[in-house]
CSV table of C-alpha atoms in Angstrom, one decimal:
chain,number,residue,atom,x,y,z
A,1416,MET,CA,290.1,-51.1,16.6
A,1417,ASN,CA,292.1,-48.0,15.5
A,1418,LYS,CA,290.4,-44.9,14.2
A,1419,PRO,CA,291.6,-45.2,10.6
A,1420,LEU,CA,290.1,-49.1,10.3
A,1421,ARG,CA,287.3,-48.0,11.9
A,1422,ARG,CA,286.5,-45.1,9.3
A,1423,ILE,CA,287.5,-47.4,6.4
A,1424,ALA,CA,284.8,-50.2,7.7
A,1425,ILE,CA,282.2,-47.5,8.5
A,1426,PHE,CA,282.9,-46.1,4.6
A,1427,CYS,CA,282.9,-50.1,3.2
A,1428,GLY,CA,279.3,-50.6,5.1
A,1429,LEU,CA,277.6,-47.5,3.7
A,1430,LEU,CA,278.7,-48.4,0.4
A,1431,VAL,CA,277.2,-52.1,1.0
A,1432,MET,CA,274.1,-50.2,2.1
A,1433,ALA,CA,274.2,-47.8,-1.0
A,1434,LEU,CA,274.4,-50.8,-3.4
A,1435,LEU,CA,271.5,-52.8,-1.4
A,1436,ILE,CA,269.5,-49.8,-1.9
A,1437,ARG,CA,270.1,-49.7,-5.5
A,1438,ASP,CA,269.6,-53.1,-6.4
A,1439,ASN,CA,266.1,-53.0,-4.7
A,1440,TRP,CA,265.2,-50.0,-6.4
A,1441,LEU,CA,265.8,-51.5,-9.5
A,1442,GLN,CA,264.3,-54.9,-8.9
A,1443,TYR,CA,261.2,-53.8,-7.0
A,1444,VAL,CA,260.6,-50.1,-7.9
A,1445,MET,CA,262.0,-49.6,-11.1
A,1446,ALA,CA,261.1,-53.2,-12.4
A,1447,ASP,CA,257.9,-52.6,-14.1
A,1448,GLU,CA,259.2,-49.5,-16.1
A,1449,LEU,CA,262.2,-51.3,-17.3
A,1450,ARG,CA,260.4,-54.3,-18.1
A,1451,THR,CA,258.2,-52.5,-20.2
A,1452,ASN,CA,260.7,-49.7,-21.7
A,1453,LYS,CA,260.6,-49.7,-25.3
A,1454,GLU,CA,264.1,-49.4,-25.5
A,1455,ASN,CA,264.6,-52.5,-23.9
A,1456,ARG,CA,265.3,-55.2,-26.5
A,1457,ARG,CA,265.5,-58.0,-24.3
A,1458,VAL,CA,261.7,-57.6,-23.5
A,1459,THR,CA,261.2,-58.4,-27.3
A,1460,ILE,CA,263.7,-60.9,-27.6
A,1461,SER,CA,262.4,-62.5,-24.7
A,1462,ARG,CA,258.7,-62.4,-26.4
A,1463,TYR,CA,259.7,-64.1,-29.2
A,1464,ALA,CA,262.1,-66.9,-27.7
A,1465,GLN,CA,259.6,-69.3,-28.1
A,1466,PRO,CA,256.5,-69.6,-30.0
A,1467,ARG,CA,253.7,-67.4,-28.9
A,1468,GLY,CA,250.2,-69.4,-27.6
A,1469,ASP,CA,246.9,-69.1,-30.3
A,1470,ILE,CA,244.2,-67.5,-30.6
A,1471,ILE,CA,241.2,-70.0,-30.7
A,1472,VAL,CA,238.1,-70.1,-32.7
A,1473,ASP,CA,235.7,-72.8,-32.6
A,1474,GLY,CA,238.2,-75.0,-30.9
A,1475,LYS,CA,241.0,-74.2,-33.6
A,1476,PRO,CA,243.6,-72.1,-33.8
A,1477,ILE,CA,243.8,-68.9,-36.3
A,1478,THR,CA,247.3,-68.1,-35.5
A,1479,GLY,CA,250.8,-69.9,-35.5
A,1480,SER,CA,254.6,-69.7,-35.0
A,1481,THR,CA,257.0,-70.4,-37.5
A,1482,GLU,CA,261.3,-70.6,-36.7
A,1483,THR,CA,263.2,-68.0,-37.8
A,1484,SER,CA,266.7,-68.5,-39.7
A,1485,SER,CA,268.6,-65.7,-38.5
A,1486,GLY,CA,268.2,-62.5,-35.8
A,1487,ASP,CA,268.0,-62.2,-32.2
A,1488,TYR,CA,264.1,-63.4,-32.5
A,1489,LYS,CA,263.7,-67.1,-32.9
A,1490,TRP,CA,260.1,-67.3,-33.5
A,1491,LYS,CA,257.7,-64.7,-35.3
A,1492,ARG,CA,254.1,-65.2,-35.5
A,1493,THR,CA,252.3,-66.4,-38.4
A,1494,TYR,CA,248.0,-66.1,-39.2
A,1495,LYS,CA,245.5,-68.3,-41.2
A,1496,ASP,CA,243.2,-66.2,-43.0
A,1497,GLY,CA,245.0,-63.3,-41.6
A,1498,GLU,CA,242.8,-60.5,-43.9
A,1499,MET,CA,239.4,-62.3,-42.6
A,1500,TRP,CA,240.6,-62.5,-38.6
A,1501,ALA,CA,242.6,-59.0,-38.6
A,1502,PRO,CA,240.0,-57.1,-37.0
A,1503,VAL,CA,240.0,-59.8,-34.2
A,1504,THR,CA,243.5,-60.8,-33.6
A,1505,GLY,CA,245.2,-57.6,-34.3
A,1506,TYR,CA,249.3,-58.3,-35.1
A,1507,ALA,CA,251.8,-59.1,-33.5
A,1508,SER,CA,255.3,-58.0,-35.2
A,1509,GLN,CA,259.2,-58.2,-34.1
A,1510,ALA,CA,259.5,-54.7,-35.6
A,1511,PHE,CA,256.4,-53.2,-35.2
A,1512,GLY,CA,254.9,-54.3,-31.9
A,1513,ALA,CA,251.0,-55.4,-31.5
A,1514,THR,CA,247.7,-54.6,-31.2
A,1515,GLN,CA,244.3,-55.4,-30.2
A,1516,LEU,CA,244.0,-59.4,-28.5
A,1517,GLU,CA,247.5,-59.8,-29.8
A,1518,SER,CA,248.4,-56.9,-27.3
A,1519,ILE,CA,245.9,-56.8,-24.6
A,1520,GLU,CA,246.6,-60.9,-23.9
A,1521,ASP,CA,250.3,-60.7,-24.7
A,1522,GLY,CA,251.3,-62.0,-20.8
A,1523,ILE,CA,249.1,-65.2,-21.5
A,1524,LEU,CA,250.1,-65.6,-25.3
A,1525,THR,CA,254.1,-65.3,-24.1
A,1526,GLY,CA,253.4,-67.1,-20.9
A,1527,ASN,CA,254.4,-64.1,-19.0
A,1528,ASP,CA,251.1,-63.6,-17.2
A,1529,ASP,CA,251.6,-63.4,-13.4
A,1530,ARG,CA,248.7,-66.0,-13.3
A,1531,LEU,CA,251.0,-68.2,-14.8
A,1532,PHE,CA,254.0,-67.9,-12.2
A,1533,PHE,CA,253.2,-71.6,-10.6
A,1534,ARG,CA,253.3,-73.3,-14.4
A,1535,ARG,CA,256.7,-71.3,-14.5
A,1536,THR,CA,258.3,-72.0,-11.6
A,1537,LEU,CA,257.6,-75.8,-12.1
A,1538,ASP,CA,258.9,-75.8,-15.6
A,1539,MET,CA,261.9,-74.2,-14.9
A,1540,ILE,CA,262.5,-76.6,-12.2
A,1541,THR,CA,261.7,-79.4,-14.3
A,1542,GLY,CA,263.9,-78.1,-16.9
A,1543,LYS,CA,260.8,-77.5,-19.6
A,1544,LYS,CA,260.7,-74.7,-21.8
A,1545,GLN,CA,258.2,-71.4,-21.1
A,1546,LYS,CA,255.4,-71.7,-23.2
A,1547,GLY,CA,252.3,-69.2,-24.2
A,1548,GLY,CA,248.7,-70.2,-23.1
A,1549,ASN,CA,245.7,-69.7,-25.5
A,1550,VAL,CA,243.1,-66.9,-25.7
A,1551,VAL,CA,239.9,-68.7,-26.6
A,1552,THR,CA,237.3,-66.4,-28.5
A,1553,THR,CA,233.2,-66.5,-28.9
A,1554,LEU,CA,234.0,-65.7,-32.5
A,1555,SER,CA,232.0,-68.5,-35.1
A,1556,GLY,CA,234.2,-69.1,-38.0
A,1557,ALA,CA,231.2,-69.5,-40.2
A,1558,ALA,CA,229.6,-66.2,-39.3
A,1559,GLN,CA,232.9,-64.9,-39.8
A,1560,LYS,CA,233.8,-66.3,-43.4
A,1561,ALA,CA,229.8,-65.0,-44.6
A,1562,ALA,CA,230.6,-61.9,-42.9
A,1563,PHE,CA,233.9,-61.2,-44.8
A,1564,GLU,CA,233.0,-63.0,-48.0
A,1565,GLY,CA,229.7,-60.7,-48.2
A,1566,LEU,CA,231.3,-57.4,-47.8
A,1567,GLY,CA,234.3,-59.1,-50.6
A,1568,ASP,CA,235.7,-56.1,-52.4
A,1569,LYS,CA,233.5,-53.3,-50.8
A,1570,LYS,CA,234.5,-50.9,-48.1
A,1571,GLY,CA,232.5,-51.5,-44.8
A,1572,ALA,CA,232.0,-53.8,-41.4
A,1573,VAL,CA,230.1,-56.2,-39.8
A,1574,ALA,CA,229.6,-57.0,-36.2
A,1575,ALA,CA,227.4,-59.6,-34.9
A,1576,ILE,CA,226.4,-60.5,-31.5
A,1577,ASP,CA,224.7,-63.3,-29.5
A,1578,PRO,CA,222.0,-61.4,-27.8
A,1579,SER,CA,221.5,-63.4,-24.6
A,1580,THR,CA,225.4,-63.5,-23.6
A,1581,GLY,CA,226.7,-60.3,-25.7
A,1582,ALA,CA,229.0,-62.9,-26.8
A,1583,ILE,CA,230.6,-61.4,-30.0
A,1584,LEU,CA,230.3,-63.8,-33.0
A,1585,ALA,CA,231.4,-61.7,-36.5
A,1586,LEU,CA,233.8,-58.6,-36.7
A,1587,ALA,CA,235.1,-58.1,-40.1
A,1588,SER,CA,236.2,-55.1,-41.5
A,1589,THR,CA,237.3,-54.5,-45.5
A,1590,PRO,CA,239.2,-53.6,-46.9
A,1591,SER,CA,241.9,-55.7,-44.6
A,1592,TYR,CA,245.5,-56.9,-44.4
A,1593,ASP,CA,247.3,-59.8,-43.6
A,1594,PRO,CA,249.5,-59.4,-40.2
A,1595,SER,CA,251.8,-62.6,-41.3
A,1596,THR,CA,253.2,-60.3,-44.5
A,1597,PHE,CA,255.1,-57.7,-41.5
A,1598,ALA,CA,255.0,-60.5,-38.6
A,1599,GLY,CA,259.2,-60.1,-38.6
A,1600,ASN,CA,261.6,-57.5,-38.9
A,1601,SER,CA,263.2,-57.8,-42.4
A,1602,THR,CA,263.6,-54.3,-43.8
A,1603,ASP,CA,263.6,-55.5,-47.1
A,1604,THR,CA,260.1,-57.5,-46.6
A,1605,ASP,CA,258.4,-56.4,-43.6
A,1606,THR,CA,258.8,-52.9,-43.3
A,1607,LYS,CA,258.0,-52.6,-47.2
A,1608,ALA,CA,254.8,-54.6,-46.5
A,1609,TRP,CA,254.3,-52.3,-43.5
A,1610,THR,CA,254.7,-48.9,-45.5
A,1611,LYS,CA,251.9,-49.9,-47.9
A,1612,LEU,CA,249.6,-50.6,-45.4
A,1613,GLN,CA,250.2,-47.1,-44.0
A,1614,LYS,CA,247.2,-44.3,-44.6
A,1615,LYS,CA,249.6,-42.0,-46.3
A,1616,GLN,CA,250.6,-44.6,-48.6
A,1617,ASN,CA,246.9,-46.0,-48.9
A,1618,PRO,CA,244.0,-44.0,-48.4
A,1619,ASP,CA,241.4,-46.9,-48.0
A,1620,ASP,CA,243.4,-47.3,-44.3
A,1621,PRO,CA,243.0,-51.2,-44.4
A,1622,MET,CA,244.3,-51.1,-41.1
A,1623,LEU,CA,241.2,-49.0,-39.6
A,1624,ASN,CA,239.1,-51.5,-37.9
A,1625,ARG,CA,236.3,-50.4,-39.0
A,1626,ALA,CA,233.7,-52.4,-37.0
A,1627,LEU,CA,235.2,-51.3,-33.5
A,1628,ARG,CA,236.7,-47.9,-34.4
A,1629,GLU,CA,235.1,-45.9,-37.1
A,1630,THR,CA,231.8,-43.8,-36.3
A,1631,TYR,CA,229.1,-43.4,-39.1
A,1632,PRO,CA,226.1,-41.3,-39.6
A,1633,PRO,CA,224.1,-44.3,-38.8
A,1634,GLY,CA,220.9,-42.7,-40.9
A,1635,SER,CA,217.4,-44.2,-40.4
A,1636,THR,CA,218.6,-47.4,-38.7
A,1637,PHE,CA,218.6,-44.8,-35.6
A,1638,LYS,CA,215.0,-44.5,-35.8
A,1639,ALA,CA,214.8,-48.2,-33.9
A,1640,VAL,CA,216.4,-45.8,-30.9
A,1641,THR,CA,214.0,-43.3,-31.4
A,1642,ALA,CA,211.0,-45.9,-31.5
A,1643,ALA,CA,212.5,-47.4,-28.6
A,1644,ALA,CA,212.1,-44.0,-26.8
A,1645,ALA,CA,208.5,-43.1,-27.9
A,1646,LEU,CA,207.7,-46.2,-26.3
A,1647,GLU,CA,209.7,-46.1,-23.0
A,1648,HIS,CA,208.6,-42.6,-22.4
A,1649,GLY,CA,204.9,-43.5,-23.3
A,1650,LEU,CA,204.6,-41.0,-26.0
A,1651,VAL,CA,203.6,-44.2,-28.2
A,1652,GLU,CA,201.4,-47.0,-26.4
A,1653,ASP,CA,200.0,-48.9,-29.4
A,1654,PRO,CA,202.5,-49.3,-32.3
A,1655,ASP,CA,199.5,-49.5,-34.3
A,1656,ALA,CA,197.7,-46.7,-33.8
A,1657,LYS,CA,197.7,-43.4,-35.6
A,1658,THR,CA,200.2,-40.5,-34.9
A,1659,ASP,CA,199.7,-36.9,-35.0
A,1660,SER,CA,202.0,-36.4,-37.6
A,1661,PRO,CA,201.6,-34.0,-40.6
A,1662,ASP,CA,203.5,-34.7,-44.1
A,1663,PRO,CA,205.0,-32.5,-44.8
A,1664,TRP,CA,206.5,-31.3,-41.3
A,1665,THR,CA,208.0,-28.2,-40.4
A,1666,MET,CA,210.5,-28.7,-37.7
A,1667,PRO,CA,210.2,-26.2,-34.9
A,1668,ASP,CA,211.2,-22.8,-34.4
A,1669,THR,CA,212.2,-23.1,-38.0
A,1670,THR,CA,210.5,-22.7,-41.5
A,1671,THR,CA,212.0,-25.9,-42.9
A,1672,GLU,CA,210.3,-28.7,-43.9
A,1673,LEU,CA,211.8,-32.3,-43.2
A,1674,PRO,CA,211.9,-33.9,-46.3
A,1675,ASN,CA,210.7,-38.1,-46.7
A,1676,GLU,CA,212.6,-40.2,-49.0
A,1677,GLY,CA,210.0,-40.6,-52.3
A,1678,ASN,CA,206.4,-40.8,-52.4
A,1679,ILE,CA,205.7,-42.7,-49.3
A,1680,PRO,CA,202.4,-42.7,-46.8
A,1681,CYS,CA,203.9,-40.9,-43.8
A,1682,LYS,CA,201.1,-38.5,-42.9
A,1683,ASP,CA,199.8,-39.5,-39.5
A,1684,ALA,CA,201.1,-43.0,-39.8
A,1685,SER,CA,201.5,-45.4,-37.0
A,1686,LEU,CA,204.7,-46.0,-35.7
A,1687,ARG,CA,204.7,-49.0,-37.3
A,1688,ASN,CA,204.3,-48.2,-40.6
A,1689,ALA,CA,206.8,-45.3,-40.0
A,1690,LEU,CA,209.3,-48.0,-39.3
A,1691,LYS,CA,208.1,-50.1,-42.3
A,1692,PHE,CA,208.2,-46.9,-44.7
A,1693,SER,CA,211.1,-45.2,-42.8
A,1694,CYS,CA,209.1,-41.7,-42.4
A,1695,ASN,CA,211.5,-38.7,-41.7
A,1696,THR,CA,208.8,-36.5,-40.7
A,1697,VAL,CA,207.1,-39.0,-38.3
A,1698,PHE,CA,210.3,-40.0,-36.4
A,1699,GLY,CA,211.6,-36.2,-36.7
A,1700,LYS,CA,208.5,-35.1,-34.9
A,1701,VAL,CA,208.9,-38.0,-32.3
A,1702,GLY,CA,212.3,-37.0,-31.5
A,1703,SER,CA,211.3,-33.2,-31.0
A,1704,ASP,CA,208.3,-34.1,-29.0
A,1705,LEU,CA,210.1,-36.1,-26.5
A,1706,GLY,CA,212.8,-33.6,-25.9
A,1707,LYS,CA,216.5,-34.0,-25.8
A,1708,ASP,CA,216.9,-35.1,-22.4
A,1709,LYS,CA,214.6,-38.1,-23.1
A,1710,MET,CA,215.9,-39.2,-26.5
A,1711,LEU,CA,219.6,-39.0,-24.9
A,1712,GLU,CA,218.6,-41.0,-21.7
A,1713,THR,CA,217.6,-43.6,-24.0
A,1714,ALA,CA,220.5,-43.4,-26.4
A,1715,LYS,CA,222.7,-43.7,-23.2
A,1716,LYS,CA,221.0,-46.9,-22.1
A,1717,PHE,CA,222.2,-48.3,-25.8
A,1718,GLY,CA,225.7,-47.7,-24.8
A,1719,PHE,CA,225.8,-44.1,-27.0
A,1720,ASN,CA,228.4,-41.5,-25.6
A,1721,GLU,CA,230.9,-44.8,-24.0
A,1722,GLU,CA,233.6,-46.3,-25.3
A,1723,GLN,CA,232.9,-50.0,-25.2
A,1724,PHE,CA,235.9,-52.6,-24.2
A,1725,VAL,CA,235.5,-55.8,-25.7
A,1726,PRO,CA,238.4,-56.2,-24.3
A,1727,VAL,CA,239.7,-54.4,-27.5
A,1728,ARG,CA,238.7,-50.8,-27.2
A,1729,ALA,CA,235.8,-49.6,-29.3
A,1730,SER,CA,235.1,-45.8,-29.8
A,1731,ALA,CA,232.4,-44.3,-28.2
A,1732,SER,CA,229.1,-43.4,-30.4
A,1733,VAL,CA,227.7,-40.3,-30.0
A,1734,PHE,CA,224.3,-39.1,-29.4
A,1735,PRO,CA,224.4,-34.8,-28.9
A,1736,THR,CA,224.1,-33.4,-25.7
A,1737,ALA,CA,223.7,-29.8,-26.9
A,1738,MET,CA,221.1,-29.5,-29.3
A,1739,ASP,CA,218.4,-27.4,-30.0
A,1740,ARG,CA,214.7,-28.4,-30.9
A,1741,PRO,CA,215.3,-28.8,-34.5
A,1742,GLN,CA,218.9,-30.6,-34.1
A,1743,THR,CA,216.9,-32.8,-32.0
A,1744,ALA,CA,214.4,-33.7,-34.7
A,1745,LEU,CA,217.2,-34.7,-37.0
A,1746,SER,CA,219.3,-36.5,-34.6
A,1747,SER,CA,216.4,-38.8,-33.9
A,1748,ILE,CA,216.3,-40.0,-37.6
A,1749,GLY,CA,220.3,-40.1,-37.4
A,1750,GLN,CA,221.4,-37.1,-38.7
A,1751,PHE,CA,223.2,-34.0,-37.5
A,1752,ASP,CA,226.2,-35.1,-35.2
A,1753,THR,CA,224.7,-38.8,-34.1
A,1754,ALA,CA,227.6,-41.1,-35.1
A,1755,THR,CA,227.9,-44.7,-34.5
A,1756,THR,CA,230.1,-47.8,-34.8
A,1757,PRO,CA,229.0,-50.8,-36.3
A,1758,LEU,CA,229.5,-52.8,-32.6
A,1759,GLN,CA,227.0,-49.9,-31.3
A,1760,MET,CA,224.1,-50.6,-33.7
A,1761,ALA,CA,224.6,-54.6,-33.4
A,1762,MET,CA,223.9,-53.7,-29.7
A,1763,VAL,CA,221.0,-51.6,-30.3
A,1764,ALA,CA,219.5,-54.8,-32.3
A,1765,SER,CA,220.9,-57.4,-29.6
A,1766,ALA,CA,219.3,-55.2,-26.8
A,1767,ILE,CA,215.9,-55.1,-28.8
A,1768,ALA,CA,216.3,-58.6,-29.9
A,1769,ASN,CA,216.9,-59.9,-26.2
A,1770,ASP,CA,213.9,-58.4,-24.9
A,1771,GLY,CA,215.1,-55.2,-23.9
A,1772,THR,CA,218.3,-56.2,-21.8
A,1773,LEU,CA,221.2,-55.4,-23.4
A,1774,MET,CA,224.2,-57.8,-22.3
A,1775,LYS,CA,227.8,-56.4,-22.3
A,1776,PRO,CA,229.7,-57.3,-25.3
A,1777,TYR,CA,232.8,-59.5,-25.3
A,1778,MET,CA,234.9,-61.5,-27.5
A,1779,VAL,CA,237.5,-63.6,-25.4
A,1780,ASP,CA,235.7,-66.5,-23.9
A,1781,ARG,CA,238.4,-67.8,-21.7
A,1782,LEU,CA,242.1,-67.5,-21.1
A,1783,MET,CA,244.1,-70.8,-20.9
A,1784,GLY,CA,247.4,-71.8,-19.6
A,1785,GLN,CA,249.6,-74.1,-21.6
A,1786,ASN,CA,248.2,-77.3,-19.6
A,1787,VAL,CA,245.2,-76.3,-21.1
A,1788,ASP,CA,244.0,-74.8,-17.3
A,1789,VAL,CA,241.3,-72.1,-17.5
A,1790,VAL,CA,243.2,-69.1,-16.2
A,1791,GLU,CA,240.2,-66.8,-16.4
A,1792,GLN,CA,236.5,-67.5,-17.9
A,1793,THR,CA,234.4,-64.8,-19.1
A,1794,GLU,CA,230.9,-64.8,-17.5
A,1795,PRO,CA,227.9,-62.8,-19.6
A,1796,LYS,CA,227.2,-59.6,-17.8
A,1797,GLU,CA,223.8,-57.3,-18.2
A,1798,MET,CA,224.9,-53.9,-19.2
A,1799,SER,CA,221.6,-52.0,-19.1
A,1800,LYS,CA,217.6,-52.4,-19.5
A,1801,PRO,CA,216.8,-50.1,-22.7
A,1802,LEU,CA,213.2,-51.4,-23.0
A,1803,SER,CA,210.9,-53.1,-20.7
A,1804,PRO,CA,210.0,-56.8,-22.1
A,1805,ASP,CA,206.9,-55.5,-23.4
A,1806,ASN,CA,208.0,-52.4,-25.2
A,1807,ALA,CA,210.8,-54.4,-26.8
A,1808,GLN,CA,208.4,-57.3,-27.8
A,1809,LYS,CA,206.1,-54.2,-29.6
A,1810,LEU,CA,209.4,-53.1,-31.3
A,1811,GLN,CA,210.5,-56.6,-32.6
A,1812,SER,CA,207.1,-56.7,-33.9
A,1813,MET,CA,207.9,-53.7,-35.9
A,1814,MET,CA,211.1,-54.4,-37.0
A,1815,GLU,CA,209.6,-57.9,-38.4
A,1816,THR,CA,207.1,-55.8,-40.3
A,1817,VAL,CA,210.2,-54.0,-42.0
A,1818,VAL,CA,211.3,-57.4,-43.2
A,1819,ASP,CA,208.1,-59.0,-43.8
A,1820,GLU,CA,206.6,-56.2,-45.8
A,1821,GLY,CA,209.1,-53.1,-46.1
A,1822,THR,CA,212.4,-51.8,-47.0
A,1823,GLY,CA,214.2,-55.0,-45.6
A,1824,THR,CA,213.0,-57.7,-47.5
A,1825,LYS,CA,216.2,-58.8,-48.8
A,1826,ALA,CA,217.2,-60.0,-45.3
A,1827,GLN,CA,213.9,-62.6,-45.4
A,1828,ILE,CA,215.0,-66.3,-44.3
A,1829,PRO,CA,213.0,-69.1,-44.9
A,1830,ASN,CA,211.1,-70.3,-42.1
A,1831,VAL,CA,212.9,-67.7,-40.0
A,1832,LYS,CA,211.4,-65.0,-38.2
A,1833,VAL,CA,213.8,-61.8,-38.9
A,1834,GLY,CA,213.4,-58.5,-37.8
A,1835,GLY,CA,215.2,-55.3,-39.4
A,1836,LYS,CA,215.9,-51.5,-40.0
A,1837,THR,CA,217.4,-50.1,-43.3
A,1838,GLY,CA,219.3,-47.0,-43.2
A,1839,THR,CA,221.2,-44.7,-46.1
A,1840,ALA,CA,223.1,-42.3,-44.2
A,1841,GLN,CA,224.0,-39.2,-46.6
A,1842,HIS,CA,227.3,-37.5,-45.7
A,1843,GLY,CA,230.0,-35.1,-47.5
A,1844,VAL,CA,229.5,-31.4,-48.0
A,1845,LYS,CA,225.9,-30.9,-49.4
A,1846,ASN,CA,225.4,-34.9,-49.3
A,1847,GLU,CA,227.5,-35.1,-52.4
A,1848,LEU,CA,229.6,-38.4,-51.4
A,1849,ALA,CA,228.0,-41.6,-51.8
A,1850,PRO,CA,225.9,-42.4,-49.1
A,1851,TYR,CA,226.2,-45.1,-46.4
A,1852,ALA,CA,224.4,-48.3,-46.6
A,1853,TRP,CA,223.3,-49.7,-43.1
A,1854,PHE,CA,221.2,-52.7,-41.9
A,1855,ILE,CA,220.1,-53.9,-38.2
A,1856,SER,CA,218.8,-57.1,-37.8
A,1857,TYR,CA,218.2,-60.5,-35.7
A,1858,ALA,CA,216.8,-63.7,-36.3
A,1859,LYS,CA,214.8,-66.0,-34.3
A,1860,ALA,CA,215.3,-69.6,-33.7
A,1861,ASP,CA,212.5,-72.1,-33.4
A,1862,ASP,CA,212.1,-72.0,-29.5
A,1863,GLY,CA,211.6,-67.9,-30.0
A,1864,SER,CA,214.9,-67.2,-28.8
A,1865,SER,CA,217.5,-65.0,-30.6
A,1866,PRO,CA,221.0,-66.4,-30.8
A,1867,VAL,CA,222.1,-63.3,-33.3
A,1868,ALA,CA,221.7,-59.5,-33.9
A,1869,VAL,CA,223.8,-58.2,-36.8
A,1870,ALA,CA,224.7,-54.5,-38.1
A,1871,VAL,CA,226.2,-54.3,-41.4
A,1872,VAL,CA,227.8,-51.1,-43.0
A,1873,VAL,CA,228.5,-50.6,-46.4
A,1874,GLU,CA,230.7,-47.6,-46.8
A,1875,ASP,CA,230.9,-47.5,-50.5
A,1876,SER,CA,230.4,-49.6,-53.5
A,1877,GLN,CA,230.9,-50.1,-57.3
A,1878,ALA,CA,226.8,-49.9,-57.6
A,1879,GLU,CA,225.6,-46.8,-59.0
A,1880,ARG,CA,224.4,-43.9,-56.2
A,1881,ASP,CA,220.6,-44.3,-56.8
A,1882,ASP,CA,221.4,-47.8,-56.2
A,1883,ILE,CA,223.0,-47.3,-52.8
A,1884,SER,CA,220.3,-48.1,-50.7
A,1885,GLY,CA,220.4,-50.3,-46.7
A,1886,GLY,CA,217.9,-53.1,-47.9
A,1887,GLY,CA,219.9,-53.8,-51.7
A,1888,LEU,CA,223.4,-53.7,-50.2
A,1889,ALA,CA,223.8,-54.3,-46.2
A,1890,ALA,CA,220.8,-56.6,-46.2
A,1891,PRO,CA,221.6,-59.7,-48.0
A,1892,ILE,CA,225.1,-59.7,-45.8
A,1893,ALA,CA,222.9,-59.4,-42.8
A,1894,LYS,CA,221.3,-62.3,-44.0
A,1895,ASP,CA,224.1,-64.7,-44.8
A,1896,VAL,CA,225.8,-64.1,-41.5
A,1897,MET,CA,222.7,-64.8,-39.3
A,1898,LYS,CA,221.8,-68.1,-41.9
A,1899,ALA,CA,225.5,-69.3,-40.8
A,1900,VAL,CA,224.8,-68.3,-37.5
A,1901,LEU,CA,221.4,-70.5,-37.3
A,1902,ASP,CA,222.7,-73.4,-39.7
A,1903,SER,CA,225.9,-74.2,-37.0
A,1904,LYS,CA,223.3,-74.6,-33.9
């Protein structure tokens, strides 16, 4: 080969090599980045080129798909009882993306998940169209309906858990929204509906998932955690023995007296009566006597100060890590900087009901391919042991007294043993805002097991300020949720 031809051959060879390197770089190194780039419309077009798989509750789909008449996107998402289920499903919108289960399990729902590769390959060979898989949840339709209808037009949230497994049975948040209203990409309808739901346009923030993402002062419901700390750290062994608790009680290192709500018998009250009457003085002193470190240790075992993934992310509830002695006393009665999600307080009730073992909460039972093959099955997993079985049963007995004789009587269910704790949490500058009404509880079945634990918070209501209480507003909602679960067994 003469010299000019050799040079041309080498040059062509370099061009081919450069082309191969670039091709492999795009296909293997940049593939994920290009595939997930938000400017890549092909991804969205592909996502809506066929019906999405469904999200399932009680064996029935709560989602669907409908064929569109125009545009690049052939199918769009539909929802059944969208407002009721939005805190579980999230949304899948052609214009505004996806959230929660619709986003986290997008691969299964679209059929693009790598675990469905074999099925996709078979379908390609046989000429079948690609289909999405299904997401089977742990939710109970009856419990969710009771929670949603119980909240009604009030702002608030409900979380219910099966204590023995951690399976989430209800997850309601109000006000809510219907994801169907902006599932398409019409600027005339979908964009307008989306805009109306944004917090700037709607101060009630209906798209906020209050059950998972909002943290509230827990008020007196946190006294269940303080009681657990007192039992576990040996400060109190007999819940019926008198405590050394003066009334009034002056917080340590201060001249400030910690008040009780109303004229209630809190002087030297036993832990049982202190929980029954919700004595601030007793539980403030218990927290102060235990000290910051022991209170923090117990709170962490219940899940505080840690984000939870169910698999949707839930905000971390807060028990302060830096406190002096009076701040520790206030934190121990659910004040100061203590803040919690409804899911977290359902976890507290759940651990107590489950004889001291806290199971990791989850709401996806299994993922399925289009041919009903199980792709992934969630197995219940122990998260921690905040209480010994003996101390958990002591605390159960105390919480059952609250419902039998104390502030939680409106949660009573005939012929069912129910345990609970009320809370009325002041908030705002100088506590001028309407308090939050809380109730945490569990119910026992005939065999002594506890199939449901519930946390309810009512953020505001039409009730007069003096009529707002956990026992009056939140307990009846918890009762209906517990009854719905018991009746379905």
